[in-house]
Tab-separated table of C-alpha atoms in Angstrom:
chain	number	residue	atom	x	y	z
T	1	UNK	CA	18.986	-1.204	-30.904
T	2	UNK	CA	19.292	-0.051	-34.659
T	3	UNK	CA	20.076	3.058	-36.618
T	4	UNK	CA	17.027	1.986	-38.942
T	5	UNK	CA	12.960	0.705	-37.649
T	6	UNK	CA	13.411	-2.161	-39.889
T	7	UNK	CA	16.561	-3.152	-37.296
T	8	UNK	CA	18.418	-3.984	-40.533
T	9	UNK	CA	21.103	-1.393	-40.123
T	10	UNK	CA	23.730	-1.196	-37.348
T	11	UNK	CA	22.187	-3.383	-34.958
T	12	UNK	CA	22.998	-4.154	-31.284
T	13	UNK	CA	21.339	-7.162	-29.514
T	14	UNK	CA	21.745	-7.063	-25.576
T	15	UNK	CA	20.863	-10.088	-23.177
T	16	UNK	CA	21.497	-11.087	-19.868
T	17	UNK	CA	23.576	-9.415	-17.436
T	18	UNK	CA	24.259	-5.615	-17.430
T	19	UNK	CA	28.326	-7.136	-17.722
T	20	UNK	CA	26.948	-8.513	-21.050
T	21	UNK	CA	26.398	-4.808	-22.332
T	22	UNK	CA	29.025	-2.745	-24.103
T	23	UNK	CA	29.382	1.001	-25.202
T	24	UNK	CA	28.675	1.535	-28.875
T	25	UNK	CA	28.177	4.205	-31.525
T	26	UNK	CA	25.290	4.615	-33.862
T	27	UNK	CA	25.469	7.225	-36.928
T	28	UNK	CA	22.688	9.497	-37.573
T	29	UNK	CA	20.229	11.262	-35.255
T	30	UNK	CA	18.190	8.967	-34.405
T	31	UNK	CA	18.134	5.459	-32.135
T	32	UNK	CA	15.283	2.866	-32.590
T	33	UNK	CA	15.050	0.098	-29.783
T	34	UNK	CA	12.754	-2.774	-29.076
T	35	UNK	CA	12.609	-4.443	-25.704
T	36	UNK	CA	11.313	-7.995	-25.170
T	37	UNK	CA	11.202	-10.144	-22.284
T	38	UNK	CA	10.988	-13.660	-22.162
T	39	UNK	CA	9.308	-13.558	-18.741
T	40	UNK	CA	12.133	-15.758	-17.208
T	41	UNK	CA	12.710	-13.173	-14.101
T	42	UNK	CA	10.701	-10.619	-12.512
T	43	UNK	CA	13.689	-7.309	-12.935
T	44	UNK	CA	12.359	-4.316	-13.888
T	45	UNK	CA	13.697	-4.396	-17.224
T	46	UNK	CA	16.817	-2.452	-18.454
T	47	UNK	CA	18.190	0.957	-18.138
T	48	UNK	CA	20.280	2.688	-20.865
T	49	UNK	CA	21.754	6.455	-21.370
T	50	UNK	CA	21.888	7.973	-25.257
T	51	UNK	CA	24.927	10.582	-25.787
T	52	UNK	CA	24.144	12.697	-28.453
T	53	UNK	CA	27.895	13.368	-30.057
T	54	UNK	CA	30.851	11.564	-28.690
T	55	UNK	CA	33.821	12.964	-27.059
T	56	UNK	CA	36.359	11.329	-29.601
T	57	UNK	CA	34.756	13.455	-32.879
T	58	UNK	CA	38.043	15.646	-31.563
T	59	UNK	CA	39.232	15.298	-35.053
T	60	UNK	CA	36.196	16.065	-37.276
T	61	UNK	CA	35.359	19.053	-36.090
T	62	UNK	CA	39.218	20.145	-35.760
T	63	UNK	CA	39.371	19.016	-40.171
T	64	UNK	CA	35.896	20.806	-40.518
T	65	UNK	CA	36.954	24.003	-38.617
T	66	UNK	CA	40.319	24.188	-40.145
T	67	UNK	CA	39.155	23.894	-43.864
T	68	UNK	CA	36.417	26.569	-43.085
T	69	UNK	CA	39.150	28.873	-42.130
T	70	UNK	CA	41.219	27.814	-45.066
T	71	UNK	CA	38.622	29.378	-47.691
T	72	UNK	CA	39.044	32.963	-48.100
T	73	UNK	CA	34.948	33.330	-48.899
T	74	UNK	CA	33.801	31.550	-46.058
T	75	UNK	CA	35.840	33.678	-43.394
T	76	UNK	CA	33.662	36.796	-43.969
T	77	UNK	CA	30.505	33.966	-42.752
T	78	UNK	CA	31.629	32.387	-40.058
T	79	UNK	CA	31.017	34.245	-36.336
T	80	UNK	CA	34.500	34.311	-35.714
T	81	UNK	CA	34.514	35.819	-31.824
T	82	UNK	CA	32.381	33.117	-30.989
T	83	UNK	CA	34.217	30.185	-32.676
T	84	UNK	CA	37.472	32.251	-30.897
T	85	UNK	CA	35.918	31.958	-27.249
T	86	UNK	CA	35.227	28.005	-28.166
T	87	UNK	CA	38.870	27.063	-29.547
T	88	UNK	CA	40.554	29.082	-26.339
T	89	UNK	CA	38.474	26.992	-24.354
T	90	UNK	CA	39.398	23.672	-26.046
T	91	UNK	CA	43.074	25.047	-25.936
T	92	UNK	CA	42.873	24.974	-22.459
T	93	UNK	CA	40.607	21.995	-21.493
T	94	UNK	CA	42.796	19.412	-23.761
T	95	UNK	CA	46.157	18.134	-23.649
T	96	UNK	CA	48.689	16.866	-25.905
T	97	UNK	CA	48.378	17.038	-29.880
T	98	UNK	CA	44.453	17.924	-29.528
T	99	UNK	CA	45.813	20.571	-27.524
T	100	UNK	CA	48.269	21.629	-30.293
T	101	UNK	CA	45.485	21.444	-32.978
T	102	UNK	CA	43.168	24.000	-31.050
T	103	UNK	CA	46.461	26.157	-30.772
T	104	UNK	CA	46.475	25.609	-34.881
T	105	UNK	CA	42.930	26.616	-35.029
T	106	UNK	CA	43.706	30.003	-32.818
T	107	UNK	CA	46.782	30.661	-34.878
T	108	UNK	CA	44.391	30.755	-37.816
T	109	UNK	CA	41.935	32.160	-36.666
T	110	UNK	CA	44.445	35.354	-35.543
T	111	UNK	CA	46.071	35.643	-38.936
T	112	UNK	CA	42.503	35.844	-40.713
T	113	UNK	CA	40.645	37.831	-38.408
T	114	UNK	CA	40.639	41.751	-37.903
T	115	UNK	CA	40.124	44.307	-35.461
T	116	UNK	CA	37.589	43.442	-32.977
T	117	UNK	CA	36.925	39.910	-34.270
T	118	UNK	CA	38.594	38.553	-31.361
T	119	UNK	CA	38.695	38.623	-27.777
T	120	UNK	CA	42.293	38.346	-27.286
T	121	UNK	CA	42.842	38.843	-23.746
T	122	UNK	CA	40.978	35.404	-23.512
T	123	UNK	CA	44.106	34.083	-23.917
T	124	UNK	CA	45.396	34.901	-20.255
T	125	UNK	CA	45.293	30.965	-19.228
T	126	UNK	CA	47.470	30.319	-22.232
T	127	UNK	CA	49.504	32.633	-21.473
T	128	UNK	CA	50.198	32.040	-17.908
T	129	UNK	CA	51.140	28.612	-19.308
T	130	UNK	CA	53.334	30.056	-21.599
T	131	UNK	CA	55.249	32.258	-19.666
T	132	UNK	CA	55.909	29.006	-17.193
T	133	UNK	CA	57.133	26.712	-19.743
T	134	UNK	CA	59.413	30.122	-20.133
T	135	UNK	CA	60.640	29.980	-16.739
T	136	UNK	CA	61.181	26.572	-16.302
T	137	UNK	CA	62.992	25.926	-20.093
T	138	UNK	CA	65.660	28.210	-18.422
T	139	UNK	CA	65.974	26.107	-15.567
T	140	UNK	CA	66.716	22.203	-17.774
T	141	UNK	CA	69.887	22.006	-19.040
T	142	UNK	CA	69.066	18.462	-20.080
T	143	UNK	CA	68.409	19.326	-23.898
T	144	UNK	CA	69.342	23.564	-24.659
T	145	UNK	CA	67.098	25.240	-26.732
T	146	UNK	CA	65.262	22.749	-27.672
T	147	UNK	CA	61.755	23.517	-27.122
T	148	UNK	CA	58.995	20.882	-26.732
T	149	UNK	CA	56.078	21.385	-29.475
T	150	UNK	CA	53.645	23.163	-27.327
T	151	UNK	CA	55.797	25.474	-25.843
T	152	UNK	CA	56.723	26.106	-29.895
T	153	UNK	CA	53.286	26.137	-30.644
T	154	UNK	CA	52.381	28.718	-27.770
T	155	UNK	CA	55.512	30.950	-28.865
T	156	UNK	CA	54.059	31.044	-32.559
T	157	UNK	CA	50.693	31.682	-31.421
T	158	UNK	CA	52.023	34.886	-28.844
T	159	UNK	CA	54.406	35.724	-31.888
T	160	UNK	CA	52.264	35.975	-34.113
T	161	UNK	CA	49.131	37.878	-31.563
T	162	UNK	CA	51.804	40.350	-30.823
T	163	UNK	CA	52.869	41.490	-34.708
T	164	UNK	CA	48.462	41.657	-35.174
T	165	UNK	CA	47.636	43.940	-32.225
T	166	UNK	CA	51.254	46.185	-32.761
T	167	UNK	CA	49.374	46.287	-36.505
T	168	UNK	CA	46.285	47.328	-34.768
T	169	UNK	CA	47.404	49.765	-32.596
T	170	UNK	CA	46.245	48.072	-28.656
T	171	UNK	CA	49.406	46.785	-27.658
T	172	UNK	CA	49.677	48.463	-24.985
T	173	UNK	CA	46.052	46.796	-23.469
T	174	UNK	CA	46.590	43.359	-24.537
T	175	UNK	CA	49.539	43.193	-22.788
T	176	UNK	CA	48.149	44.684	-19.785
T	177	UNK	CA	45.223	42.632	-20.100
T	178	UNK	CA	46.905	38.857	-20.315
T	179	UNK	CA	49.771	40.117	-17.509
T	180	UNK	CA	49.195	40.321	-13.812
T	181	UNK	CA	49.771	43.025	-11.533
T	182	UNK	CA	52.349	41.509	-9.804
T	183	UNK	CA	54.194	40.521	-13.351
T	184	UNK	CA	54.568	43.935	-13.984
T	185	UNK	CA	55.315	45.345	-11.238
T	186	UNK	CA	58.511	42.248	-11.054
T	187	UNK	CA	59.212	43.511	-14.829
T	188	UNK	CA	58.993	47.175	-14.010
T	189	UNK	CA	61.721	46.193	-10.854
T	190	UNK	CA	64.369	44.306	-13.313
């Protein structure tokens, strides 16, 4: 298998054994493969699955995004709800400092967008995280305020959501809207 028909460039010879093949990346768009058999055994032949992408480009598309958002005269261009709905969906699929970056991305995202840009009530899941990393920081006495960088990260990102809807006027409903009804009716009690 080759990234080139002249099998010159990025090649991968397989023989033998399925144990014998490995996982491997080719650039481009395209995969060129030639299959010969010595006639030694009578098998079928061999069976293989093309990805098109590959989970760890994590970090490309996080540098690509992030840059885009960086340049004032590409905002106005890019279909920012959309590119919202994805990154609040990443936030919440991934974990650890790919989860942090996404949260980077939707801070961004936040501070360049305007009024009806973005569906902010998406962030309910984030929220609900949020507000337990609240509950429970109350409850370890191991390190006091001391906050562990996503719970940081999710407090910017709420900080910051708050100060942009309070500037747009629908406080009120985006609170409603990422809050159960059984949060505020426990708020309402205290």
């Amino acid at each position: 298998m080759s990234s080139s028909s002249d099998f010159q460039q990025d090649r991968h010879s397989f023989s033998g054994s399925p144990q014998k093949w490995t996982d491997f990346e080719l650039p481009g768009d395209t995969l060129y493969y030639r299959f010969t058999s010595d006639m030694s055994n009578t098998e079928w032949g061999y069976k293989f699955t093309v990805t098109a992408g590959h989970l760890g480009r994590f970090q490309t598309g996080f540098e690509i995004l992030k840059q885009m958002l960086s340049e004032e005269r590409v905002i106005p261009h890019l279909p920012l709800a959309k590119i919202w709905e994805w990154q609040v969906g990443v936030a919440c699929r991934q974990t650890g400092h790919q989860r942090l970056k996404a949260i980077h991305l939707l801070l961004k995202i936040v501070q360049c967008s305007t009024q009806g840009d973005c569906d902010l009530t998406l962030l309910k899941p984030l929220w609900q995280l949020f507000t337990h990393m609240e509950n429970n920081s109350c409850h370890e006495t191991a390190k006091p305020g001391i906050l562990l960088p996503l719970h940081r990260a999710l407090a910017e990102l709420f900080f910051v959501t708050e100060n942009r809807v309070t500037e747009l006027g629908s406080l009120q409903e985006y609170l409603l809207a990422l809050n159960t009804e059984d949060h505020i009716h426990r708020c309402t009690a205290q």
